[in-house]
Amino acid sequence: MKPSDFQKTVQCRFESCLKKVVRHIVKDYQQGLKRRKDKEIPFCELPEIFVENFAVWADYETDYTIFSVYGNVYIVVDMELKGLIREALIKMILGFDIALEIEEE
C-alpha cells in the first residue's frame, strides 16, 4: 500500500524539521567549541611559573615528629633521624643504652 499525498507531506515536514534541529545542534556545538577555544589555554602553553603555583603542599602530623628537649621544640621529618633522636633521648632520660629499631611508616 502506497502512502497518500497527505502522509508524504507529513513525512517530508517531519524530516525537514529533524534536519533543522540537527543542523542547529551541530551549529551550537561548533560555536561552543569556538568559544571555549577563545577563552581556554592548554596547560602546555602556560608559563611554568603559573603551573608551579597550582600545586598545594599540605603538612600532615604523620609526616613529622615533634621532640621537646629542655623547653626547645624540634620538628624532625626524616624517619632515620627521628629514630636516632628518640634513641638518644631515651639514653639521656633513663641513663642507659637501649637498642631501638627504626619504625618504618
CSV table of C-alpha atoms in Angstrom, one decimal:
chain,number,residue,atom,x,y,z
A,1,MET,CA,0.0,0.0,0.0
A,2,LYS,CA,1.4,3.4,-1.1
A,3,PRO,CA,1.3,6.3,1.3
A,4,SER,CA,-1.1,9.0,0.4
A,5,ASP,CA,-0.1,12.5,-0.6
A,6,PHE,CA,-1.0,13.8,2.9
A,7,GLN,CA,1.2,11.2,4.5
A,8,LYS,CA,4.1,12.1,2.2
A,9,THR,CA,3.6,15.7,3.1
A,10,VAL,CA,3.6,15.0,6.8
A,11,GLN,CA,6.7,12.8,6.4
A,12,CYS,CA,8.5,15.5,4.5
A,13,ARG,CA,7.7,18.1,7.1
A,14,PHE,CA,8.8,15.9,9.8
A,15,GLU,CA,12.1,15.1,8.1
A,16,SER,CA,12.6,18.8,7.3
A,17,CYS,CA,12.0,19.6,11.0
A,18,LEU,CA,14.5,17.0,12.1
A,19,LYS,CA,17.2,18.2,9.7
A,20,LYS,CA,16.8,21.8,11.0
A,21,VAL,CA,17.1,20.6,14.6
A,22,VAL,CA,20.2,18.6,13.8
A,23,ARG,CA,21.7,21.5,11.9
A,24,HIS,CA,21.1,23.8,14.9
A,25,ILE,CA,22.5,21.4,17.4
A,26,VAL,CA,25.7,21.0,15.3
A,27,LYS,CA,26.0,24.7,14.8
A,28,ASP,CA,25.6,25.4,18.6
A,29,TYR,CA,28.2,22.7,19.4
A,30,GLN,CA,30.7,24.2,16.9
A,31,GLN,CA,30.0,27.7,18.4
A,32,GLY,CA,30.6,26.3,21.9
A,33,LEU,CA,33.9,24.8,20.8
A,34,LYS,CA,35.0,28.1,19.3
A,35,ARG,CA,34.0,30.0,22.4
A,36,ARG,CA,36.0,27.5,24.6
A,37,LYS,CA,39.0,27.7,22.2
A,38,ASP,CA,39.0,31.5,22.5
A,39,LYS,CA,38.7,31.5,26.3
A,40,GLU,CA,40.8,28.5,27.4
A,41,ILE,CA,44.5,27.9,27.3
A,42,PRO,CA,46.1,24.4,27.3
A,43,PHE,CA,48.4,23.6,30.2
A,44,CYS,CA,51.3,23.1,27.8
A,45,GLU,CA,51.1,26.8,26.7
A,46,LEU,CA,51.0,28.2,30.3
A,47,PRO,CA,54.2,29.6,31.7
A,48,GLU,CA,56.0,27.4,34.2
A,49,ILE,CA,55.6,29.9,37.0
A,50,PHE,CA,51.8,29.7,36.8
A,51,VAL,CA,51.8,25.9,36.7
A,52,GLU,CA,54.0,25.7,39.8
A,53,ASN,CA,51.5,27.9,41.7
A,54,PHE,CA,48.8,25.3,41.1
A,55,ALA,CA,50.4,22.8,43.5
A,56,VAL,CA,49.3,22.7,47.1
A,57,TRP,CA,51.6,21.2,49.7
A,58,ALA,CA,50.0,20.1,52.9
A,59,ASP,CA,51.8,19.1,56.1
A,60,TYR,CA,50.3,16.2,58.0
A,61,GLU,CA,51.1,15.2,61.6
A,62,THR,CA,52.2,11.8,60.3
A,63,ASP,CA,54.9,13.3,58.1
A,64,TYR,CA,57.0,14.7,61.0
A,65,THR,CA,57.7,14.1,64.7
A,66,ILE,CA,58.0,16.8,67.3
A,67,PHE,CA,60.5,16.5,70.1
A,68,SER,CA,60.6,18.8,73.1
A,69,VAL,CA,64.0,18.9,74.8
A,70,TYR,CA,64.6,21.3,77.8
A,71,GLY,CA,61.9,23.6,76.5
A,72,ASN,CA,63.1,23.6,73.0
A,73,VAL,CA,60.8,22.2,70.3
A,74,TYR,CA,62.4,20.3,67.4
A,75,ILE,CA,60.5,19.1,64.3
A,76,VAL,CA,62.0,16.1,62.6
A,77,VAL,CA,60.9,15.0,59.1
A,78,ASP,CA,63.5,12.3,58.3
A,79,MET,CA,62.5,8.8,59.7
A,80,GLU,CA,66.0,7.6,60.3
A,81,LEU,CA,66.9,10.8,62.1
A,82,LYS,CA,63.7,10.5,64.1
A,83,GLY,CA,64.7,7.0,65.3
A,84,LEU,CA,68.2,8.2,66.3
A,85,ILE,CA,66.9,11.2,68.2
A,86,ARG,CA,64.4,9.0,70.0
A,87,GLU,CA,67.1,6.6,71.0
A,88,ALA,CA,69.4,9.4,72.2
A,89,LEU,CA,66.6,10.9,74.3
A,90,ILE,CA,65.8,7.6,75.9
A,91,LYS,CA,69.5,7.2,76.7
A,92,MET,CA,69.6,10.6,78.2
A,93,ILE,CA,66.5,10.3,80.2
A,94,LEU,CA,67.0,6.7,81.5
A,95,GLY,CA,70.8,6.9,81.7
A,96,PHE,CA,71.4,3.5,80.0
A,97,ASP,CA,71.6,2.1,76.5
A,98,ILE,CA,68.5,0.6,74.8
A,99,ALA,CA,68.7,-0.6,71.2
A,100,LEU,CA,65.6,0.5,69.3
A,101,GLU,CA,64.6,-0.4,65.8
A,102,ILE,CA,63.7,2.4,63.4
A,103,GLU,CA,60.0,2.5,62.7
A,104,GLU,CA,59.1,2.2,59.0
A,105,GLU,CA,55.9,4.1,58.1
